[in-house]
């Protein structure tokens, strides 16, 4: 704590790029006068899915039907209302589909309850038409700048592709932007807020929040006038926000996911670099199956070509023989 206090005393603002930073420490720093951005109370909404569902629902935002389960009887009660299958989620600590289980019966749900340590957020498995994500930057003075909503494509509950701009109807896009800005204002977010949305029956539901530069915003590095990382710093420092305009009609990011590839990384990188227009980012993580190891972004004018090129470069990095 002393080290953190000393750091806080020597800087204009404290921010972070990970939600698992303990709120207790941030609250102590904030109460001793440090400028913590985003504020710990807002950050908790990104850290605890159950807390977020309750708070956003109480604020009047559309959220999926949900229940908290701490016993098999709680699961049975919710299932008797909404049926099976259910999505069962750990309230905290989940990411990239870890801590998210699709359960088809009460036995599987009881296993998930054990694995989650005795508490679950339960939801019906919704028929998703698509998933959107909206990045919005908000300064401490309340200025906001919204990026074009993107479509996210998940496999095994993990985000694999980010397609900008989303091809949803103009009315849905406008509603998604308004919803994201309203959430940012209501929760007092500062910095980048990513709002993950479900589209169900033509309507938006808030899935998850992230209060930091987010995977769904990596496309902004090459794809927008101001990257989400620069924008986050502008926002937490209460500086003018940069343009969120796309630099090309279409921008696609494809995540590179560990596959246990055996060919040397250098060979895979050489192959991927030969894909025209591929911007490659590798995170220097050990290659473990199912782990995000990097991403590829491609910008261009033809939606299908841009997506195909990004998919091809990512597949080559994952070790595919193409
Ligand atoms: N109620 C639901 N109905 C249908 N699909 C769902 C539901 N809840 C989650 N999913 C699917 O699982 C994915 C992951 O869920 P969620 O965003 O809660 O988990 P996460 O692992 O914390 O995600 P992230 O990596 O974004 O932090 C969603 O993007 C969606 O594809
Ligand atoms: Mg998510």
Coordinates of C-alpha atoms and ligand atoms in Angstrom, one line a residue:
X1 CA 0.0 0.0 0.0
X2 CA 2.9 2.4 0.8
X3 CA 4.3 1.8 -2.6
X4 CA 1.0 2.6 -4.2
X5 CA 0.5 5.7 -2.1
X6 CA 3.9 7.0 -3.2
X7 CA 3.1 6.3 -6.8
X8 CA -0.3 8.0 -6.5
X9 CA 1.3 11.0 -5.0
X10 CA 3.7 11.4 -7.9
X11 CA 1.2 11.2 -10.8
X12 CA -1.9 13.1 -12.2
X13 CA -4.0 10.0 -12.5
X14 CA -3.9 6.3 -11.8
X15 CA -5.5 3.9 -14.3
X16 CA -5.1 0.2 -15.1
X17 CA -5.6 -2.2 -18.0
X18 CA -6.9 -5.1 -15.9
X19 CA -10.1 -5.4 -13.9
X20 CA -8.8 -7.8 -11.3
X21 CA -6.9 -5.0 -9.5
X22 CA -8.3 -5.2 -6.0
X23 CA -11.0 -2.6 -5.4
X24 CA -10.0 -2.3 -1.8
X25 CA -6.7 -0.8 -2.7
X26 CA -8.2 1.5 -5.3
X27 CA -10.8 2.7 -2.8
X28 CA -8.1 3.4 -0.2
X29 CA -6.1 5.4 -2.8
X30 CA -9.2 7.3 -3.9
X31 CA -10.3 8.2 -0.3
X32 CA -6.8 9.6 0.3
X33 CA -7.2 11.9 -2.6
X34 CA -5.8 10.0 -5.6
X35 CA -7.4 10.5 -9.0
X36 CA -8.4 6.9 -9.8
X37 CA -9.9 6.5 -13.3
X38 CA -12.2 4.7 -13.8
X39 CA -13.6 5.1 -10.3
X40 CA -13.5 1.8 -8.4
X41 CA -17.3 1.7 -8.0
X42 CA -17.7 1.8 -11.8
X43 CA -14.9 -0.7 -12.3
X44 CA -16.7 -3.2 -10.0
X45 CA -19.4 -3.5 -12.7
X46 CA -16.7 -5.0 -15.1
X47 CA -15.3 -7.2 -12.4
X48 CA -18.5 -8.8 -11.1
X49 CA -21.1 -10.0 -13.7
X50 CA -23.8 -10.6 -11.1
X51 CA -23.3 -7.1 -9.5
X52 CA -23.4 -5.6 -13.1
X53 CA -26.7 -7.4 -14.0
X54 CA -28.3 -6.1 -10.8
X55 CA -27.1 -2.5 -11.0
X56 CA -27.7 -2.1 -14.8
X57 CA -31.1 -3.7 -14.5
X58 CA -32.0 -1.4 -11.5
X59 CA -30.9 1.6 -13.6
X60 CA -33.4 0.5 -16.3
X61 CA -31.0 -0.8 -18.9
X62 CA -32.1 -3.9 -20.8
X63 CA -30.3 -7.0 -19.4
X64 CA -31.0 -10.7 -20.0
X65 CA -33.3 -12.5 -17.5
X66 CA -31.1 -13.8 -14.7
X67 CA -31.0 -15.3 -11.3
X68 CA -28.4 -16.0 -8.6
X69 CA -28.0 -19.6 -7.6
X70 CA -26.3 -20.8 -4.4
X71 CA -27.9 -24.2 -4.1
X72 CA -29.2 -26.9 -6.5
X73 CA -32.8 -25.8 -5.4
X74 CA -32.1 -22.3 -6.7
X75 CA -31.1 -23.8 -10.1
X76 CA -34.2 -26.0 -10.2
X77 CA -36.4 -23.0 -9.4
X78 CA -35.0 -20.8 -12.2
X79 CA -35.0 -23.8 -14.7
X80 CA -38.6 -24.4 -13.9
X81 CA -39.4 -20.8 -15.1
X82 CA -37.1 -20.5 -18.2
X83 CA -36.3 -24.1 -19.1
X84 CA -33.1 -25.6 -20.3
X85 CA -30.4 -25.1 -21.6
X86 CA -29.0 -22.4 -19.3
X87 CA -25.9 -20.3 -19.3
X88 CA -24.2 -20.6 -15.9
X89 CA -21.5 -18.1 -15.1
X90 CA -19.0 -17.5 -12.3
X91 CA -19.7 -13.9 -11.0
X92 CA -16.0 -13.1 -11.0
X93 CA -12.7 -14.2 -12.6
X94 CA -14.1 -15.4 -15.9
X95 CA -12.7 -14.4 -19.3
X96 CA -12.5 -15.8 -22.9
X97 CA -15.3 -18.3 -22.0
X98 CA -13.6 -19.5 -18.9
X99 CA -16.1 -19.4 -16.1
X100 CA -19.0 -19.7 -18.6
X101 CA -20.8 -23.1 -18.9
X102 CA -23.7 -24.1 -21.1
X103 CA -25.7 -26.6 -19.0
X104 CA -28.4 -28.9 -20.3
X105 CA -29.7 -30.5 -17.1
X106 CA -29.6 -30.1 -13.3
X107 CA -26.6 -32.4 -12.9
X108 CA -24.4 -30.3 -15.2
X109 CA -25.7 -27.2 -13.5
X110 CA -24.7 -28.6 -10.1
X111 CA -21.2 -29.4 -11.5
X112 CA -20.9 -25.8 -12.6
X113 CA -22.0 -24.5 -9.2
X114 CA -19.2 -26.5 -7.6
X115 CA -16.7 -25.3 -10.1
X116 CA -17.7 -21.7 -9.6
X117 CA -17.2 -22.1 -5.8
X118 CA -20.8 -22.1 -4.7
X119 CA -22.4 -19.1 -6.5
X120 CA -23.7 -18.8 -10.1
X121 CA -25.2 -16.2 -12.3
X122 CA -27.9 -18.1 -14.3
X123 CA -29.4 -17.0 -17.6
X124 CA -31.5 -18.7 -20.3
X125 CA -29.4 -19.6 -23.3
X126 CA -30.7 -16.9 -25.6
X127 CA -31.1 -17.3 -29.4
X128 CA -28.6 -14.6 -30.3
X129 CA -29.1 -13.0 -33.7
X130 CA -25.7 -11.5 -33.4
X131 CA -23.4 -9.8 -30.8
X132 CA -22.3 -6.2 -31.0
X133 CA -19.7 -4.3 -29.0
X134 CA -19.6 -0.5 -28.6
X135 CA -16.5 1.4 -27.3
X136 CA -17.1 4.7 -25.8
X137 CA -14.6 7.0 -24.2
X138 CA -15.7 9.3 -21.4
X139 CA -13.7 12.1 -19.7
X140 CA -14.1 13.1 -16.0
X141 CA -15.8 16.3 -17.3
X142 CA -18.5 14.1 -19.0
X143 CA -17.4 14.4 -22.6
X144 CA -18.0 11.2 -24.6
X145 CA -16.8 9.9 -28.0
X146 CA -18.4 6.7 -29.4
X147 CA -16.6 4.4 -31.8
X148 CA -18.6 2.7 -34.6
X149 CA -20.4 -0.4 -33.2
X150 CA -18.7 -3.6 -34.3
X151 CA -20.0 -7.1 -34.7
X152 CA -18.2 -9.7 -32.6
X153 CA -18.1 -13.4 -33.5
X154 CA -17.6 -15.9 -30.8
X155 CA -16.6 -19.6 -30.9
X156 CA -16.8 -21.7 -27.7
X157 CA -17.8 -18.5 -25.9
X158 CA -14.6 -16.8 -26.9
X159 CA -14.4 -13.7 -29.1
X160 CA -12.7 -14.7 -32.4
X161 CA -13.5 -11.9 -34.8
X162 CA -14.4 -8.2 -34.7
X163 CA -16.0 -6.8 -37.7
X164 CA -16.2 -3.0 -38.2
X165 CA -18.5 -1.4 -38.9
X166 CA -21.3 -3.8 -37.8
X167 CA -23.8 -4.5 -40.6
X168 CA -26.9 -4.1 -38.4
X169 CA -29.7 -1.7 -39.4
X170 CA -29.0 2.0 -38.9
X171 CA -31.7 2.1 -36.2
X172 CA -30.1 -0.7 -34.2
X173 CA -26.7 0.9 -34.6
X174 CA -28.0 4.3 -33.4
X175 CA -29.7 2.5 -30.4
X176 CA -26.5 0.7 -29.6
X177 CA -24.5 3.9 -29.6
X178 CA -27.0 5.7 -27.4
X179 CA -27.2 2.8 -25.0
X180 CA -23.4 2.7 -24.6
X181 CA -23.2 6.5 -24.0
X182 CA -26.1 6.3 -21.5
X183 CA -24.3 3.4 -19.6
X184 CA -21.1 5.4 -19.6
X185 CA -22.9 8.5 -18.2
X186 CA -25.0 6.6 -15.6
X187 CA -22.1 4.6 -14.1
X188 CA -19.7 7.6 -14.2
X189 CA -17.2 5.7 -16.4
X190 CA -13.9 7.5 -17.2
X191 CA -11.5 6.2 -19.9
X192 CA -12.6 3.5 -22.3
X193 CA -15.8 1.6 -21.7
X194 CA -16.6 -1.4 -23.9
X195 CA -20.2 -2.5 -23.8
X196 CA -20.9 -6.0 -25.1
X197 CA -24.4 -6.4 -26.4
X198 CA -26.6 -9.2 -27.4
X199 CA -29.2 -8.8 -30.2
X200 CA -32.2 -10.9 -29.4
X201 CA -35.5 -10.6 -31.2
X202 CA -34.3 -7.4 -32.8
X203 CA -33.6 -5.9 -29.4
X204 CA -30.4 -5.0 -27.5
X205 CA -29.5 -6.6 -24.1
X206 CA -26.4 -5.5 -22.2
X207 CA -24.1 -8.6 -21.8
X208 CA -20.9 -7.4 -20.2
X209 CA -18.9 -4.2 -19.5
X210 CA -15.2 -3.7 -19.6
X211 CA -13.7 -0.4 -18.2
X212 CA -10.4 -0.4 -20.1
X213 CA -9.1 -0.8 -23.6
X214 CA -10.7 -4.1 -24.7
X215 CA -10.2 -6.9 -27.2
X216 CA -13.2 -5.7 -29.2
X217 CA -11.3 -2.4 -29.7
X218 CA -8.0 -3.6 -30.9
X219 CA -9.2 -2.9 -34.5
X220 CA -8.9 0.8 -33.6
X221 CA -5.0 0.6 -33.6
X222 CA -4.8 0.6 -37.4
X223 CA -8.5 1.0 -38.2
X224 CA -9.4 4.3 -36.5
X225 CA -8.0 7.8 -36.4
X226 CA -7.4 7.5 -32.6
X227 CA -6.6 4.1 -31.1
X228 CA -8.4 3.0 -28.0
X229 CA -5.2 3.1 -26.0
X230 CA -4.5 6.8 -26.9
X231 CA -8.2 7.6 -26.3
X232 CA -8.1 6.0 -22.9
X233 CA -5.2 8.2 -21.8
X234 CA -6.9 11.3 -23.3
X235 CA -10.0 10.5 -21.4
X236 CA -8.5 9.7 -18.0
X237 CA -6.4 12.9 -18.3
X238 CA -9.5 14.9 -19.1
X239 CA -8.0 16.0 -22.5
X240 CA -10.0 16.6 -25.7
X241 CA -11.0 13.2 -27.2
X242 CA -9.7 12.2 -30.6
X243 CA -11.7 11.3 -33.7
X244 CA -13.3 7.9 -33.7
X245 CA -13.7 7.7 -37.5
X246 CA -12.7 4.5 -39.3
X247 CA -9.7 4.8 -41.6
X248 CA -11.2 2.5 -44.2
X249 CA -14.7 1.3 -45.1
X250 CA -14.1 -2.1 -43.5
X251 CA -11.8 -3.2 -40.7
X252 CA -11.6 -6.8 -39.4
X253 CA -9.6 -8.1 -36.5
X254 CA -9.2 -11.9 -36.0
X255 CA -7.8 -13.2 -32.8
X256 CA -4.9 -15.7 -32.9
X257 CA -5.7 -18.5 -30.5
X258 CA -3.3 -21.2 -29.3
X259 CA -3.6 -24.5 -31.0
X260 CA -0.5 -26.4 -29.9
X261 CA 1.1 -25.7 -33.3
X262 CA 4.5 -27.5 -33.7
X263 CA 5.9 -25.6 -36.7
X264 CA 8.4 -22.9 -35.6
X265 CA 6.7 -19.5 -34.8
X266 CA 9.1 -17.8 -37.2
X267 CA 7.9 -19.9 -40.1
X268 CA 4.3 -19.1 -39.3
X269 CA 5.0 -15.4 -38.9
X270 CA 6.8 -15.4 -42.3
X271 CA 3.7 -17.0 -43.9
X272 CA 1.3 -14.6 -42.2
X273 CA 3.4 -11.5 -43.1
X274 CA 3.0 -12.4 -46.7
X275 CA -0.8 -11.8 -46.5
X276 CA -1.4 -8.4 -48.1
X277 CA -2.4 -5.8 -45.6
X278 CA -2.2 -8.0 -42.5
X279 CA -1.2 -6.0 -39.3
X280 CA 0.1 -8.6 -36.9
X281 CA 0.3 -8.3 -33.1
X282 CA 1.7 -11.1 -31.0
X283 CA 1.6 -10.9 -27.2
X284 CA 4.6 -13.1 -26.4
X285 CA 2.5 -15.6 -24.5
X286 CA 3.3 -19.3 -24.2
X287 CA 1.2 -21.2 -26.8
X288 CA -1.5 -23.0 -24.9
X289 CA -4.6 -24.4 -26.6
X290 CA -7.5 -22.0 -26.3
X291 CA -5.3 -19.0 -25.2
X292 CA -5.4 -15.7 -27.1
X293 CA -1.9 -15.2 -28.3
X294 CA -2.3 -12.2 -30.6
X295 CA -4.5 -10.7 -33.3
X296 CA -4.4 -9.6 -36.9
X297 CA -6.1 -6.5 -38.3
X298 CA -6.8 -5.9 -42.0
X299 CA -8.4 -2.6 -43.4
X300 CA -9.8 -2.2 -46.9
X301 CA -12.8 -1.5 -49.1
X302 CA -14.3 -4.9 -49.7
X303 CA -15.9 -6.5 -46.6
X304 CA -15.5 -10.1 -47.7
X305 CA -11.8 -9.7 -48.9
X306 CA -10.8 -7.9 -45.7
X307 CA -12.3 -10.6 -43.5
X308 CA -10.8 -13.4 -45.6
X309 CA -7.4 -11.9 -45.4
X310 CA -7.5 -11.4 -41.6
X311 CA -8.8 -15.0 -41.2
X312 CA -6.1 -16.3 -43.4
X313 CA -3.2 -14.5 -41.6
X314 CA -4.6 -15.6 -38.2
X315 CA -4.9 -19.2 -39.3
X316 CA -1.4 -19.2 -40.6
X317 CA -0.1 -17.9 -37.3
X318 CA -2.1 -20.7 -35.6
X319 CA -0.2 -23.2 -37.7
X320 CA -2.7 -24.0 -40.4
X321 CA -1.3 -25.4 -43.7
X322 CA -3.0 -23.2 -46.2
Ligands
LIG1 N1 -27.3 -15.9 -21.9 C1 -26.6 -16.2 -23.0 N2 -27.2 -16.7 -24.1 C2 -26.6 -17.1 -25.2 N3 -25.2 -17.0 -25.3 C3 -24.5 -16.4 -24.2 C4 -25.2 -16.0 -23.0 N4 -24.3 -15.6 -22.2 C5 -23.1 -15.7 -22.8 N5 -23.2 -16.2 -24.0 C6 -22.1 -16.5 -25.0 O1 -20.9 -16.7 -24.3 C7 -20.0 -15.6 -24.6 C8 -19.1 -15.3 -23.4 O2 -19.9 -14.8 -22.3 P1 -19.4 -13.7 -21.4 O3 -19.2 -12.4 -22.2 O4 -20.3 -13.6 -20.2 O5 -18.0 -14.3 -20.9 P2 -16.5 -13.9 -20.8 O6 -15.8 -15.2 -20.9 O7 -16.4 -13.2 -19.5 O8 -16.3 -13.0 -22.0 P3 -15.0 -12.0 -22.2 O9 -14.0 -12.8 -22.8 O10 -15.7 -11.0 -23.2 O11 -14.7 -11.4 -20.9 C9 -20.9 -14.4 -25.1 O12 -20.2 -13.5 -25.9 C10 -21.9 -15.2 -25.9 O13 -21.5 -15.6 -27.1
LIG2 MG1 -17.8 -11.3 -22.9

